[in-house]
XYZ file of C-alpha atoms in Angstrom:
277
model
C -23.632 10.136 16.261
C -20.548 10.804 19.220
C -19.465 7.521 18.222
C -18.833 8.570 14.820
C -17.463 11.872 15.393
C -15.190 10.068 17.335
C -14.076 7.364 15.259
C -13.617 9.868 12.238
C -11.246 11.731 14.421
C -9.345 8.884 14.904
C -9.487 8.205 11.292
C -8.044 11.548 10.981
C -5.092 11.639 13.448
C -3.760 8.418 12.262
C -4.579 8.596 8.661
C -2.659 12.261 8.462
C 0.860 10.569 9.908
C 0.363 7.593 7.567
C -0.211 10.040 4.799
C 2.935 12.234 6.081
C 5.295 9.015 6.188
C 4.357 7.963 2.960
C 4.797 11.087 1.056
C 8.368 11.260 2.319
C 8.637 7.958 1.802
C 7.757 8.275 -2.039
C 9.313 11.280 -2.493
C 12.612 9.345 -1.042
C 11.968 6.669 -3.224
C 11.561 8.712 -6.729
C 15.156 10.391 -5.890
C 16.209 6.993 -5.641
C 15.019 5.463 -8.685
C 15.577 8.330 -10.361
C 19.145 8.062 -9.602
C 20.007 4.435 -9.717
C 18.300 4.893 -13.705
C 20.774 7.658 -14.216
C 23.954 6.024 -13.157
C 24.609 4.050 -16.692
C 23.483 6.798 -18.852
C 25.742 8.140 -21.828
C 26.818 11.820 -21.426
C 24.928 13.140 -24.128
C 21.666 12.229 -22.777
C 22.740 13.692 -18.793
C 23.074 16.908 -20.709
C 20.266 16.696 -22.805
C 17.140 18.021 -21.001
C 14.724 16.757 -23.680
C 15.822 13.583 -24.176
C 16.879 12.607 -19.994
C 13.342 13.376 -19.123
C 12.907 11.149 -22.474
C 15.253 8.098 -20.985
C 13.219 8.637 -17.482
C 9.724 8.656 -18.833
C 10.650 5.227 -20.052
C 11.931 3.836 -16.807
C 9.650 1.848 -15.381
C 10.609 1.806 -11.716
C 10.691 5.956 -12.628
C 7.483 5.688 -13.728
C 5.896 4.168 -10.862
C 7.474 6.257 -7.949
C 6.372 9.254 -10.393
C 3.000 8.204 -10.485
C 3.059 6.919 -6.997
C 4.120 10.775 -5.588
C 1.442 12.372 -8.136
C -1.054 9.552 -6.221
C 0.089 11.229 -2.611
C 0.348 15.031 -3.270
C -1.787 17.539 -1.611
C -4.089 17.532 1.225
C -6.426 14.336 2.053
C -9.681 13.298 3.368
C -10.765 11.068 5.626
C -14.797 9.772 5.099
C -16.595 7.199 7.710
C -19.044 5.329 5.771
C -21.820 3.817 7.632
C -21.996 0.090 6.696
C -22.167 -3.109 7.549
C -19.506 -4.796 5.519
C -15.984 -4.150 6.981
C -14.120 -2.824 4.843
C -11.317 0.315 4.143
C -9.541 1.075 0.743
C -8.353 4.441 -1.675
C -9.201 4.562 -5.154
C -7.525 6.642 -7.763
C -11.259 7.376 -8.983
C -11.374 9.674 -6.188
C -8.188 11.000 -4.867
C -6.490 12.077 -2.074
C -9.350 10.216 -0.117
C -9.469 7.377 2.673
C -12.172 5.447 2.928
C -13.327 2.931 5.990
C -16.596 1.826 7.635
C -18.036 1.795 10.747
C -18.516 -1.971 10.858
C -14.275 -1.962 10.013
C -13.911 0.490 13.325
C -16.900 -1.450 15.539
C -15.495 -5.222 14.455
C -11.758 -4.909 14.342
C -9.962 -1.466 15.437
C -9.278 -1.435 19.266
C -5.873 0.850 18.629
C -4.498 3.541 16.783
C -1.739 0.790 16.182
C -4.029 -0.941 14.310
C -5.683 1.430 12.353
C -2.573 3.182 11.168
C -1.699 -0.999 9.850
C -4.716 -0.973 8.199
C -4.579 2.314 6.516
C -0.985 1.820 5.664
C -1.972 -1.317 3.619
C -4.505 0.758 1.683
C -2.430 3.507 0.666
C 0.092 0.929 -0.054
C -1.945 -0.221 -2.804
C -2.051 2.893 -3.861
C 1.415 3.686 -4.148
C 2.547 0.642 -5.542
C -0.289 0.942 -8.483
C -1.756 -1.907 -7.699
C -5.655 -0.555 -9.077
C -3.797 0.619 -12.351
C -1.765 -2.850 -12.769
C -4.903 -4.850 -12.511
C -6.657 -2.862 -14.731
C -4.108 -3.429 -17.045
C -4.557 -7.193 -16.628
C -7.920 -7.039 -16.748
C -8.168 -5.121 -20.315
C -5.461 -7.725 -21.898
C -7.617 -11.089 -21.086
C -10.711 -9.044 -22.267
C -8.907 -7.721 -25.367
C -8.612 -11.508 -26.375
C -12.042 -12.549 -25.552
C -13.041 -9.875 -27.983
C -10.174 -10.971 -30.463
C -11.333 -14.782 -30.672
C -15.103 -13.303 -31.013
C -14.195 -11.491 -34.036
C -11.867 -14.165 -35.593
C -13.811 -17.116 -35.382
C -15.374 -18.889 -38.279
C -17.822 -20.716 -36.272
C -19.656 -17.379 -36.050
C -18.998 -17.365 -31.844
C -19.660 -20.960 -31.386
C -15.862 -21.899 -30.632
C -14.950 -19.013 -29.145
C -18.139 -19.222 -26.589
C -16.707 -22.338 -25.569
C -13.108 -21.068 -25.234
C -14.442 -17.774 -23.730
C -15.567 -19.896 -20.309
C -12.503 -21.279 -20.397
C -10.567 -18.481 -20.508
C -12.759 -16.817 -17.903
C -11.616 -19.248 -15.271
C -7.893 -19.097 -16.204
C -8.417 -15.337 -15.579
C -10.392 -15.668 -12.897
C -7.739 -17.771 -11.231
C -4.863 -16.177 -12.334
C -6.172 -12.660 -11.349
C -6.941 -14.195 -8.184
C -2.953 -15.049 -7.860
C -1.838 -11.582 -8.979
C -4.142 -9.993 -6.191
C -2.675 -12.066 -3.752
C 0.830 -11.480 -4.711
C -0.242 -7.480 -4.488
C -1.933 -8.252 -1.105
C 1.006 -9.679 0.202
C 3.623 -6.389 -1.045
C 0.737 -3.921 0.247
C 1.139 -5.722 3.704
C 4.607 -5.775 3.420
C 4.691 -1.459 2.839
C 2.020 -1.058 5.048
C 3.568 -2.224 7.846
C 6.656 -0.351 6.676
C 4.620 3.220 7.152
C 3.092 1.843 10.723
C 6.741 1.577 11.867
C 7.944 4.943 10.568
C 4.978 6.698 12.101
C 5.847 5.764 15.202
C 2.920 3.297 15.722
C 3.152 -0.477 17.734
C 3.567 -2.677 14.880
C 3.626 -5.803 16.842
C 0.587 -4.834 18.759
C -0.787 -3.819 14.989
C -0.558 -6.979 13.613
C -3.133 -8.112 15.851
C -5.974 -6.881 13.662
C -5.233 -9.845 11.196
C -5.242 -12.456 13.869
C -8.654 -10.789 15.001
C -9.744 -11.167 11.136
C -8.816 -15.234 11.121
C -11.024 -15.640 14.138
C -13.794 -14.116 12.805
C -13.819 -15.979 9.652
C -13.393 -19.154 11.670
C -16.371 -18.563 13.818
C -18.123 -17.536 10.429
C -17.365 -20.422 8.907
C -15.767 -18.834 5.961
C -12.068 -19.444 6.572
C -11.855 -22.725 5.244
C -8.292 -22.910 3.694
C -6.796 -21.404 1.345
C -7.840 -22.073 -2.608
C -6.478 -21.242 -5.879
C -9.412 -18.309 -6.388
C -9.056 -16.666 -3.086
C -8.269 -13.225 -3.507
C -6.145 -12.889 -0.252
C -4.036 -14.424 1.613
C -5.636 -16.336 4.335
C -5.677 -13.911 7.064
C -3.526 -16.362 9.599
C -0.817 -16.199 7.058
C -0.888 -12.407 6.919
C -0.794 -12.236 10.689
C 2.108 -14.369 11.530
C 3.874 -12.581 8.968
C 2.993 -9.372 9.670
C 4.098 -10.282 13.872
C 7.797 -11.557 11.908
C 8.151 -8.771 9.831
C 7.082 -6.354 13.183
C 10.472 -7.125 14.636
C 12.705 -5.187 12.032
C 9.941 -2.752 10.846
C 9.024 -0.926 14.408
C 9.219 2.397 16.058
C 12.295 1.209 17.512
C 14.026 1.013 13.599
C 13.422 4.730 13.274
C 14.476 6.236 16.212
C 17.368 8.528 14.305
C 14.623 9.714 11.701
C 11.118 9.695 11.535
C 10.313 8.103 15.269
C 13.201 10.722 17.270
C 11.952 11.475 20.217
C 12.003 15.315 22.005
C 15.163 13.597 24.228
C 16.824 11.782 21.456
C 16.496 15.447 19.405
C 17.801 16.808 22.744
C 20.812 15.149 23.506
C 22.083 14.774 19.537
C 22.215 18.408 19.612
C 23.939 18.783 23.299
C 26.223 16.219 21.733
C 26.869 18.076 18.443
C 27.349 21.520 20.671
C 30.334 19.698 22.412
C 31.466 18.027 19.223
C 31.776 21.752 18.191
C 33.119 22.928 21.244
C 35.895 20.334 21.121
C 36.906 21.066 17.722
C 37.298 25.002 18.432
């Protein structure tokens, strides 16, 4: 029972700075968006309330950071769920919440540096509407299953036939289209580790700790057109690459200053002042 109390604490350090990051980081990014989509406008929408909010609604990168900071608002929770299966993820079912397991925190954690990786790659998912977007795909492919159903003379016959068909292009295509979002969720996460201050290199360690255990498992046995995610060897060495531009180090002047960075910037911009006077 310590054990848990202890590892939910953790949860809850880390996961509140990831969660702090990443609303600034969204909130950043909407200004952004919102901006670059506003450039080309015509004059008589920029001073038409109705119809800019109109022209933004319709934006699609607008829409997402929108979303995405609607996603992150408020306070959040952190729950521990006793299990077996390692695993850690946020669902827009139930906001504003982190979920992990104690098998995830007993098998793989050893570091706040990796945990914060790890939760950064789940709210990542979040915030780049990853659940939403494969949803989306999911309704389309089972929009025409139901299409061919009701348009085929053979009363189902032909269509049964086409139906398994088209289950394993979806299957394999959905499996490509997780991968790709597997891969930008990684690439974000890793992105929040950094600008919370955290070890990404030393992070990145949690995937390499993944590939062995599926090698001792027996279940990494090379990539395939179905799997889900990218092998977790992959995601490792390019998490350790991408760790040496996205690291503490890259944020010094913002999110990462230190007490003596804050320090001497303002004994330098008293001087600065004094000099000018």
């Amino acid at each position: 029972e310590y054990r848990r109390v202890v590892m939910l604490r953790n949860v809850a350090i880390v996961g509140e700075k990831i969660v702090k990051v990443a609303q600034a980081y969204v909130k950043s990014k909407l200004k952004e968006v919102v901006t670059e989509a506003t450039v080309d406008m015509p004059p008589e929408i920029l001073e038409n309330e109705r119809r800019l909010y109109e022209a933004l609604e319709e934006h699609e990168d607008v829409d997402l950071w929108t979303r995405a900071r609607r996603h992150m608002e408020g306070p959040w929770r952190y729950v521990l769920i006793p299990s077996p299966m390692p695993n850690a993820f946020v669902s827009e079912v139930l906001p504003r919440r982190i979920f992990i397991t104690t098998s995830l925190m007993e098998t793989f954690i050893e570091s706040q540096d990796e945990l914060a990786l790890v939760l950064g790659h789940e709210i990542s998912h979040l915030i780049l509407g990853h659940s939403s977007s494969q949803n989306a795909f999911e309704t389309s492919f089972r929009t025409i299953e139901i299409l061919l159903l009701s348009l085929d003379p053979t009363e189902g016959l032909l269509s049964l036939a086409f139906m398994s068909f088209l289950a394993s292009v979806r299957h394999a295509v959905g499996a490509v289209y997780s991968r790709e979002n597997e891969r930008s969720a990684d690439e974000l996460g890793i992105k929040l580790c950094a600008m919370a201050c955290y070890d990404t290199h030393a992070a990145s360690k949690v995937f390499y700790k993944m590939h062995m255990h599926n090698l001792e498992s027996g279940k990494d046995i090379g990539p395939t057109i179905f799997d889900s995610h990218p092998p977790t060897d992959e995601r490792y060495r390019t998490l350790l690459e991408e760790s040496r531009t996205q690291n503490r180090e890259a944020y010094e002047a913002t999110s990462c200053a230190t007490l003596k960075s804050i320090f001497w910037d303002a004994m330098k911009s008293g001087n600065e002042d004094e000099y000018e006077m």
